[in-house]
CSV table of C-alpha atoms and ligand atoms in Angstrom, one decimal:
chain,number,residue,atom,x,y,z
A,1,MET,CA,45.1,-3.8,0.8
A,2,ASP,CA,43.1,-2.5,3.8
A,3,SER,CA,41.0,-4.8,5.5
A,4,ASN,CA,37.2,-4.4,5.6
A,5,ILE,CA,36.1,-1.9,8.1
A,6,SER,CA,33.8,-3.3,10.8
A,7,PHE,CA,30.4,-2.1,11.6
A,8,GLN,CA,27.1,-3.1,13.3
A,9,SER,CA,24.4,-3.7,10.7
A,10,LYS,CA,21.5,-1.4,11.4
A,11,LEU,CA,19.1,-4.0,9.8
A,12,LEU,CA,20.3,-7.3,11.1
A,13,ASN,CA,18.3,-10.3,9.9
A,14,THR,CA,16.9,-8.5,7.0
A,15,PRO,CA,16.9,-10.9,4.0
A,16,ILE,CA,16.5,-10.1,0.3
A,17,SER,CA,12.9,-9.3,-0.1
A,18,ILE,CA,10.6,-12.0,-1.1
A,19,PHE,CA,9.5,-9.8,-4.2
A,20,THR,CA,13.0,-10.1,-5.4
A,21,ILE,CA,13.1,-13.8,-5.0
A,22,MET,CA,9.8,-14.6,-6.5
A,23,SER,CA,10.3,-12.2,-9.6
A,24,GLY,CA,13.7,-13.6,-10.0
A,25,LEU,CA,12.3,-17.2,-10.2
A,26,ALA,CA,9.4,-16.1,-12.3
A,27,ASN,CA,12.0,-14.7,-15.0
A,28,GLU,CA,14.2,-17.7,-14.7
A,29,HIS,CA,11.3,-20.2,-15.3
A,30,LYS,CA,9.3,-17.9,-17.6
A,31,ALA,CA,6.4,-18.1,-15.3
A,32,ILE,CA,3.5,-15.6,-15.4
A,33,ASN,CA,4.5,-13.3,-12.8
A,34,LEU,CA,1.4,-12.5,-10.3
A,35,SER,CA,3.8,-11.9,-7.6
A,36,GLN,CA,4.7,-8.2,-7.5
A,37,GLY,CA,2.1,-5.7,-7.4
A,38,PHE,CA,2.1,-3.8,-10.6
A,39,PRO,CA,-0.2,-3.6,-13.5
A,40,ASN,CA,1.1,-5.1,-16.9
A,41,PHE,CA,-0.9,-2.6,-18.8
A,42,GLU,CA,-0.1,0.9,-19.8
A,43,THR,CA,-0.7,4.2,-17.8
A,44,SER,CA,-2.9,6.6,-19.8
A,45,ARG,CA,-1.7,8.0,-23.0
A,46,LYS,CA,-3.2,11.3,-22.2
A,47,LEU,CA,-1.0,11.4,-18.9
A,48,MET,CA,2.3,10.3,-20.9
A,49,ASP,CA,1.7,13.2,-23.4
A,50,LEU,CA,1.0,15.7,-20.6
A,51,VAL,CA,4.5,14.6,-19.0
A,52,THR,CA,6.3,15.0,-22.4
A,53,GLU,CA,4.5,18.4,-23.0
A,54,ASN,CA,5.7,19.6,-19.6
A,55,MET,CA,9.3,18.5,-20.1
A,56,ILE,CA,9.2,20.5,-23.6
A,57,LEU,CA,7.6,23.4,-22.0
A,58,GLY,CA,10.8,23.7,-19.7
A,59,ASN,CA,9.3,22.2,-16.6
A,60,ASN,CA,12.5,20.5,-15.8
A,61,GLN,CA,14.0,22.2,-12.6
A,62,TYR,CA,13.3,21.7,-8.9
A,63,ALA,CA,9.9,21.8,-7.9
A,64,ALA,CA,8.6,23.4,-4.6
A,65,MET,CA,9.5,21.5,-1.5
A,66,GLN,CA,5.9,20.9,-0.4
A,67,GLY,CA,5.1,20.0,-4.0
A,68,ASN,CA,3.6,21.6,-7.1
A,69,LEU,CA,0.7,23.8,-5.8
A,70,ASP,CA,-1.7,23.3,-8.7
A,71,LEU,CA,-1.4,19.5,-7.9
A,72,ARG,CA,-1.9,20.1,-4.2
A,73,LEU,CA,-5.1,22.1,-5.3
A,74,GLN,CA,-6.3,19.1,-7.3
A,75,ILE,CA,-5.7,16.8,-4.4
A,76,ALA,CA,-7.7,18.9,-2.1
A,77,LYS,CA,-10.5,19.2,-4.8
A,78,LYS,CA,-10.5,15.3,-4.9
A,79,ILE,CA,-10.6,15.0,-1.1
A,80,LYS,CA,-13.6,17.3,-0.9
A,81,LEU,CA,-15.3,15.4,-3.6
A,82,ILE,CA,-14.8,11.9,-2.1
A,83,TYR,CA,-14.4,12.6,1.6
A,84,GLN,CA,-16.4,15.9,1.9
A,85,LYS,CA,-13.4,17.1,3.8
A,86,ASP,CA,-11.9,20.6,3.6
A,87,ILE,CA,-7.9,20.4,3.4
A,88,ASP,CA,-5.8,23.4,3.0
A,89,PRO,CA,-3.4,22.5,0.1
A,90,ILE,CA,-0.8,25.0,1.5
A,91,SER,CA,-0.3,23.6,4.8
A,92,GLU,CA,-1.9,20.1,4.9
A,93,ILE,CA,-0.5,18.3,1.8
A,94,THR,CA,2.9,17.3,0.8
A,95,ILE,CA,4.0,15.6,-2.5
A,96,THR,CA,6.4,12.7,-2.1
A,97,ALA,CA,8.4,10.3,-4.1
A,98,GLY,CA,5.8,7.5,-3.7
A,99,ALA,CA,4.1,6.1,-0.6
A,100,THR,CA,7.3,4.3,0.6
A,101,GLN,CA,9.1,7.4,0.9
A,102,ALA,CA,6.2,9.1,2.5
A,103,LEU,CA,5.8,6.4,5.2
A,104,PHE,CA,9.7,6.5,5.8
A,105,THR,CA,9.6,10.2,6.2
A,106,ALA,CA,6.8,10.1,8.5
A,107,ILE,CA,8.2,7.4,10.8
A,108,SER,CA,11.6,9.2,11.0
A,109,ALA,CA,9.9,12.5,11.7
A,110,PHE,CA,8.2,11.2,14.9
A,111,VAL,CA,9.7,8.0,16.1
A,112,GLU,CA,12.7,8.1,18.5
A,113,ASN,CA,14.8,5.6,20.2
A,114,GLY,CA,12.8,3.3,22.4
A,115,ASP,CA,9.5,4.4,20.9
A,116,GLU,CA,6.9,1.7,20.3
A,117,VAL,CA,4.8,1.6,17.1
A,118,ILE,CA,2.0,-0.8,16.8
A,119,VAL,CA,1.9,-2.5,13.3
A,120,ILE,CA,-0.8,-4.6,12.1
A,121,GLU,CA,0.3,-7.8,10.1
A,122,PRO,CA,0.2,-9.0,7.5
A,123,ALA,CA,1.8,-5.8,6.5
A,124,TYR,CA,3.5,-4.1,3.8
A,125,ASP,CA,7.2,-4.8,4.1
A,126,SER,CA,8.7,-1.4,4.5
A,127,TYR,CA,7.0,-0.4,8.0
A,128,ILE,CA,9.2,-2.5,10.2
A,129,PRO,CA,12.8,-1.8,8.9
A,130,ALA,CA,11.8,1.9,8.8
A,131,ILE,CA,10.8,1.7,12.5
A,132,LYS,CA,14.0,-0.1,13.4
A,133,LEU,CA,16.2,2.4,11.6
A,134,CYS,CA,14.8,5.1,13.9
A,135,GLY,CA,15.5,3.0,16.9
A,136,GLY,CA,11.8,2.3,17.5
A,137,VAL,CA,10.4,-0.9,18.7
A,138,PRO,CA,7.7,-2.6,16.5
A,139,VAL,CA,4.7,-4.1,18.6
A,140,ILE,CA,2.8,-6.5,16.3
A,141,TYR,CA,-0.9,-7.4,16.2
A,142,GLU,CA,-1.5,-10.4,13.9
A,143,LEU,CA,-4.7,-10.7,11.8
A,144,GLU,CA,-5.8,-14.1,11.4
A,145,TYR,CA,-6.9,-16.5,8.5
A,146,PRO,CA,-9.3,-16.6,7.1
A,147,ASP,CA,-11.1,-13.5,8.3
A,148,TYR,CA,-8.3,-11.2,8.7
A,149,SER,CA,-10.5,-8.8,10.8
A,150,ILE,CA,-9.5,-6.9,13.9
A,151,ASP,CA,-10.5,-7.6,17.6
A,152,TRP,CA,-10.1,-4.0,18.7
A,153,GLU,CA,-10.3,-4.8,22.5
A,154,LYS,CA,-7.2,-7.2,21.9
A,155,LEU,CA,-5.5,-4.5,20.0
A,156,ALA,CA,-6.1,-2.0,22.7
A,157,THR,CA,-4.1,-4.1,25.2
A,158,LEU,CA,-0.9,-3.5,23.0
A,159,PHE,CA,-0.7,0.2,23.9
A,160,SER,CA,1.8,1.3,26.6
A,161,ALA,CA,3.4,4.6,27.9
A,162,LYS,CA,6.0,4.0,25.1
A,163,THR,CA,3.5,4.0,22.2
A,164,LYS,CA,4.4,6.8,19.8
A,165,MET,CA,2.5,5.5,16.7
A,166,ILE,CA,0.1,3.1,15.3
A,167,ILE,CA,0.2,2.2,11.4
A,168,ILE,CA,-3.0,1.1,9.7
A,169,ASN,CA,-3.7,0.0,6.2
A,170,THR,CA,-7.0,0.0,4.6
A,171,PRO,CA,-7.6,-1.6,2.0
A,172,ASN,CA,-4.9,-4.1,3.4
A,173,ASN,CA,-2.1,-5.4,1.4
A,174,PRO,CA,-1.8,-8.5,1.3
A,175,ALA,CA,-5.1,-9.5,3.0
A,176,GLY,CA,-7.6,-7.6,0.8
A,177,LYS,CA,-9.4,-6.7,3.8
A,178,ILE,CA,-11.0,-3.2,4.3
A,179,PHE,CA,-11.8,-1.3,7.5
A,180,LYS,CA,-15.6,-0.5,8.0
A,181,LYS,CA,-17.2,2.4,9.7
A,182,SER,CA,-17.2,0.6,13.1
A,183,ASP,CA,-13.6,-0.2,12.8
A,184,LEU,CA,-12.7,3.5,12.6
A,185,ILE,CA,-15.0,4.2,15.4
A,186,SER,CA,-13.3,1.8,17.5
A,187,LEU,CA,-9.9,3.1,16.8
A,188,GLN,CA,-11.1,6.6,17.3
A,189,SER,CA,-12.2,5.6,20.8
A,190,ILE,CA,-9.0,3.7,21.5
A,191,LEU,CA,-6.9,6.8,20.5
A,192,GLU,CA,-8.9,9.3,22.3
A,193,ASN,CA,-6.8,11.1,24.9
A,194,LYS,CA,-3.8,9.1,23.7
A,195,ASN,CA,-0.7,10.9,22.8
A,196,VAL,CA,-0.4,8.5,19.7
A,197,ILE,CA,0.2,9.4,15.9
A,198,LEU,CA,-1.9,7.5,13.4
A,199,LEU,CA,-0.1,6.7,10.2
A,200,SER,CA,-2.6,5.6,7.7
A,201,ASP,CA,-1.6,3.8,4.7
A,202,GLU,CA,-4.5,4.4,2.1
A,203,VAL,CA,-2.8,3.7,-1.1
A,204,TYR,CA,-5.4,1.5,-2.4
A,205,GLU,CA,-8.2,4.0,-1.4
A,206,HIS,CA,-9.8,3.6,-4.9
A,207,LEU,CA,-9.6,-0.1,-5.1
A,208,ILE,CA,-12.5,-1.2,-3.1
A,209,TYR,CA,-15.4,-3.5,-4.3
A,210,ASP,CA,-18.9,-4.7,-4.0
A,211,GLY,CA,-20.5,-1.2,-3.3
A,212,GLU,CA,-18.3,-0.5,-0.3
A,213,SER,CA,-16.7,2.9,0.2
A,214,HIS,CA,-13.3,3.7,1.5
A,215,GLU,CA,-13.2,4.7,5.3
A,216,SER,CA,-10.4,7.2,5.3
A,217,VAL,CA,-9.0,8.8,8.4
A,218,LEU,CA,-9.9,12.0,6.6
A,219,LYS,CA,-13.7,11.4,7.3
A,220,TYR,CA,-13.2,11.4,11.1
A,221,PRO,CA,-12.2,14.9,12.5
A,222,SER,CA,-10.7,13.7,15.7
A,223,LEU,CA,-8.7,10.9,14.1
A,224,TYR,CA,-7.6,13.3,11.4
A,225,GLN,CA,-6.4,15.6,14.0
A,226,LYS,CA,-3.6,13.0,15.0
A,227,SER,CA,-3.1,11.4,11.6
A,228,ILE,CA,-0.7,11.5,8.7
A,229,ALA,CA,-2.4,9.7,5.7
A,230,VAL,CA,-0.5,8.3,2.8
A,231,TYR,CA,-1.5,8.0,-0.8
A,232,SER,CA,0.3,6.7,-4.1
A,233,PHE,CA,-0.4,8.0,-7.7
A,234,GLY,CA,1.3,4.6,-8.8
A,235,LYS,CA,-1.6,2.6,-7.7
A,236,THR,CA,-4.2,5.0,-8.9
A,237,PHE,CA,-2.9,5.8,-12.4
A,238,HIS,CA,-1.1,2.4,-13.2
A,239,ASN,CA,2.4,3.8,-13.2
A,240,THR,CA,4.1,2.4,-10.2
A,241,GLY,CA,7.5,3.1,-11.7
A,242,TRP,CA,6.9,6.9,-11.5
A,243,LYS,CA,7.0,6.9,-7.8
A,244,ILE,CA,5.0,9.9,-6.9
A,245,GLY,CA,2.6,10.1,-3.9
A,246,TYR,CA,1.5,12.4,-1.3
A,247,VAL,CA,0.5,12.9,2.5
A,248,VAL,CA,-2.3,14.7,4.0
A,249,GLY,CA,-2.2,15.6,7.7
A,250,PRO,CA,-3.1,18.5,10.0
A,251,ASP,CA,-0.8,21.6,9.8
A,252,TYR,CA,1.1,20.8,13.1
A,253,LEU,CA,2.1,17.3,12.1
A,254,MET,CA,2.8,18.3,8.4
A,255,GLN,CA,5.4,20.9,9.6
A,256,GLU,CA,7.4,18.1,11.2
A,257,PHE,CA,6.9,16.0,8.3
A,258,ARG,CA,8.3,18.6,5.9
A,259,LYS,CA,11.3,19.1,8.3
A,260,VAL,CA,12.6,15.7,7.4
A,261,HIS,CA,11.2,15.6,3.8
A,262,GLN,CA,13.2,18.7,2.8
A,263,PHE,CA,16.5,16.8,3.8
A,264,ASN,CA,15.3,13.4,2.5
A,265,VAL,CA,14.2,14.0,-1.1
A,266,PHE,CA,13.9,17.8,-0.9
A,267,SER,CA,11.3,17.8,-3.9
A,268,VAL,CA,9.8,15.5,-6.3
A,269,ASN,CA,9.8,15.1,-10.1
A,270,THR,CA,8.6,18.4,-11.7
A,271,PRO,CA,7.2,17.3,-15.2
A,272,ILE,CA,5.1,14.6,-13.7
A,273,GLN,CA,3.6,16.7,-10.8
A,274,ALA,CA,2.5,19.3,-13.5
A,275,ALA,CA,1.2,16.7,-15.7
A,276,LEU,CA,-0.7,15.0,-12.9
A,277,ALA,CA,-2.3,18.4,-12.0
A,278,THR,CA,-3.8,18.9,-15.3
A,279,PHE,CA,-4.8,15.2,-15.6
A,280,MET,CA,-6.7,15.1,-12.3
A,281,ASN,CA,-9.0,18.0,-13.4
A,282,ASP,CA,-11.1,15.2,-14.8
A,283,PRO,CA,-12.4,13.2,-11.9
A,284,ASN,CA,-13.4,10.3,-14.3
A,285,GLU,CA,-9.8,9.4,-14.3
A,286,PHE,CA,-9.9,8.2,-10.7
A,287,MET,CA,-13.6,7.5,-10.2
A,288,GLY,CA,-13.9,4.6,-12.5
A,289,LEU,CA,-11.3,2.6,-10.8
A,290,GLN,CA,-13.5,0.5,-8.7
A,291,ASN,CA,-15.5,-1.0,-11.6
A,292,PHE,CA,-12.2,-1.5,-13.6
A,293,TYR,CA,-10.3,-3.6,-10.9
A,294,GLN,CA,-13.6,-5.4,-9.6
A,295,ALA,CA,-14.1,-6.5,-13.1
A,296,LYS,CA,-10.7,-8.0,-13.1
A,297,ARG,CA,-11.1,-9.5,-9.7
A,298,ASP,CA,-14.1,-11.3,-10.8
A,299,TYR,CA,-12.5,-12.4,-14.2
A,300,PHE,CA,-9.7,-13.9,-12.3
A,301,LEU,CA,-11.9,-15.7,-10.0
A,302,GLU,CA,-13.9,-16.8,-12.8
A,303,GLN,CA,-10.8,-18.1,-14.5
A,304,THR,CA,-9.6,-20.1,-11.4
A,305,LYS,CA,-13.1,-21.6,-10.6
A,306,SER,CA,-12.3,-25.1,-11.2
A,307,SER,CA,-8.8,-25.1,-9.4
A,308,ARG,CA,-8.6,-26.6,-6.0
A,309,LEU,CA,-7.2,-23.4,-4.5
A,310,GLU,CA,-9.7,-21.6,-2.2
A,311,PRO,CA,-10.2,-18.1,-2.7
A,312,ILE,CA,-10.5,-15.9,0.3
A,313,PRO,CA,-12.8,-12.9,-0.1
A,314,CYS,CA,-11.1,-9.8,-1.6
A,315,GLU,CA,-12.7,-6.5,-0.6
A,316,GLY,CA,-10.1,-4.2,-1.7
A,317,THR,CA,-6.5,-3.8,-3.2
A,318,TYR,CA,-5.3,-5.6,-6.5
A,319,PHE,CA,-4.6,-8.9,-4.6
A,320,GLN,CA,-6.5,-12.1,-4.4
A,321,LEU,CA,-5.7,-14.6,-1.7
A,322,PHE,CA,-5.9,-18.3,-2.2
A,323,SER,CA,-5.6,-21.0,0.5
A,324,TYR,CA,-4.0,-24.1,-0.9
A,325,LYS,CA,-4.8,-26.3,1.9
A,326,ASN,CA,-6.7,-28.7,-0.2
A,327,VAL,CA,-3.7,-29.2,-2.4
A,328,SER,CA,-0.6,-29.5,-0.2
A,329,ASN,CA,0.8,-29.4,3.3
A,330,ASN,CA,4.1,-27.7,2.3
A,331,SER,CA,5.3,-24.3,3.6
A,332,ASP,CA,3.8,-21.4,1.9
A,333,LEU,CA,7.3,-20.6,0.5
A,334,ASP,CA,7.9,-24.0,-0.9
A,335,PHE,CA,4.6,-24.1,-2.4
A,336,ALA,CA,4.9,-20.6,-4.1
A,337,LYS,CA,8.3,-21.8,-5.4
A,338,TYR,CA,6.8,-25.0,-6.7
A,339,LEU,CA,3.8,-23.3,-8.4
A,340,THR,CA,6.5,-21.0,-10.1
A,341,THR,CA,8.9,-23.5,-11.4
A,342,ASP,CA,6.5,-26.4,-12.1
A,343,ILE,CA,3.2,-24.9,-12.6
A,344,GLY,CA,4.3,-21.5,-14.2
A,345,VAL,CA,2.7,-18.9,-12.0
A,346,ALA,CA,4.4,-16.9,-9.6
A,347,SER,CA,2.8,-15.5,-6.3
A,348,ILE,CA,3.9,-14.5,-2.9
A,349,PRO,CA,3.7,-16.6,0.2
A,350,ILE,CA,1.7,-14.7,3.0
A,351,SER,CA,4.2,-15.7,5.8
A,352,ALA,CA,6.6,-13.1,4.3
A,353,PHE,CA,4.1,-10.4,5.6
A,354,TYR,CA,4.3,-11.7,9.2
A,355,THR,CA,7.4,-11.1,11.5
A,356,SER,CA,6.5,-14.4,13.0
A,357,LYS,CA,6.5,-16.1,9.7
A,358,ARG,CA,2.9,-17.3,10.4
A,359,ASP,CA,2.3,-19.9,7.8
A,360,ASP,CA,-1.7,-20.3,7.1
A,361,HIS,CA,-0.9,-22.0,3.7
A,362,VAL,CA,-2.1,-19.0,1.8
A,363,LEU,CA,-0.7,-17.3,-1.5
A,364,ARG,CA,-1.3,-13.7,-2.7
A,365,PHE,CA,-1.8,-13.1,-6.4
A,366,CYS,CA,-1.9,-9.8,-8.2
A,367,PHE,CA,-4.7,-9.3,-10.6
A,368,ALA,CA,-3.6,-6.0,-12.1
A,369,LYS,CA,-3.0,-7.7,-15.2
A,370,THR,CA,-4.7,-7.9,-18.8
A,371,GLU,CA,-7.4,-10.5,-19.1
A,372,GLU,CA,-5.1,-12.5,-21.4
A,373,THR,CA,-2.5,-13.0,-18.5
A,374,LEU,CA,-5.2,-13.7,-16.0
A,375,GLU,CA,-6.9,-16.2,-18.4
A,376,LYS,CA,-3.4,-18.0,-19.0
A,377,ALA,CA,-2.6,-17.9,-15.3
A,378,GLY,CA,-6.1,-19.4,-14.5
A,379,ALA,CA,-5.5,-22.4,-17.0
A,380,LEU,CA,-2.3,-23.3,-15.4
A,381,LEU,CA,-3.8,-23.0,-11.7
A,382,ASN,CA,-6.8,-25.1,-12.8
A,383,LYS,CA,-4.3,-28.0,-13.5
A,384,LEU,CA,-3.6,-28.2,-9.6
B,401,PMP,N1,1.9,0.6,1.2
B,401,PMP,C1,1.3,-0.3,0.6
B,401,PMP,C2,0.2,-1.1,1.4
B,401,PMP,C3,1.8,-0.9,-0.6
B,401,PMP,O1,1.2,-2.1,-1.2
B,401,PMP,C4,2.6,-0.2,-1.3
B,401,PMP,C5,3.2,-0.7,-2.8
B,401,PMP,N2,3.3,-2.1,-2.9
B,401,PMP,C6,3.2,1.0,-0.8
B,401,PMP,C7,2.7,1.5,0.3
B,401,PMP,C8,4.1,1.9,-1.7
B,401,PMP,O2,3.8,2.6,-2.7
B,401,PMP,P1,4.7,3.3,-3.6
B,401,PMP,O3,5.2,2.5,-4.9
B,401,PMP,O4,4.1,4.6,-4.1
B,401,PMP,O5,6.1,3.5,-2.9
């Protein structure tokens, strides 16, 4: 038998993701799984029927590389309605196989060997591997417990002649922190006259609470001119398994994005795109989400009120952070494992979202769940 070939791993020191570990442990111990970020309730029946209808109608072959035009028109309409921004659906929007693919494609389209990319942590776990696979060098800015806000002067010192891109994420997974207008204005002045692309992960654009509104890069013309903004239908329409999203950016950046996109996925699921185009005709399908998820956040907080866990304010996303500093001194990974195996609720330790594995004794719980699940989880957490 031939011996194994030898190769240099392109992603050295990349362990199995924490999501796989915690979900595995949750299944093994029949714990309530609040670790991974997905709803445990159904997507709209109307939307499912539209997908079926489109399949039966014969919408089953390759879609256009840029995405279904009707869907891009609906997205442009939505952007006008929410952000008062005119976007050309032909040249400034591309439909992707979810936000992760969009992020990967955007990074591969622009980041070259030796380029630096500024990443704000705690961060979604796909950014850094994607940067490294392109030969880029992540430059990390750490947000700090308990406020998780940005000191823009400090962040500005991270830019160098090699900086090619900065990635932002508002609302932030996992911190639940949102950028305010002043943050966008600071960012705008830092990026002024810099040759740096802004990759803006806005997948939780609709999940924002307490009367605040989402500060999209689309609202700031000079930022938009250097941005690719990323969105996910999975988060908005409760169907993370469908893996459809889109990117918005100025024509000259979108042309480069599409050069990579066409050789990466080429095009995206045809019947679902067609169904989404019809479904989005009714803005109520996405405008009601703030109240829907704010009620879930508040319900979860109410259910955990008598626990010794300390909630950290959640301004957006469907994640609630808790500090367990009043309960244990163990590492967040050990404590998250103990909560799963002995108490019966799975969460994610926040150290997993930091390259430095910074451990502030904080856990992330997903509240995109039915009231019944949140009530059961609350009863278990109250035993702590
Ligand atoms: N960005 C962030 C911040 C996320 O939390 C997620 C999903 N957890 C994604 C991107 C990926 O979205 P999608 O499932 O559409 O790939």
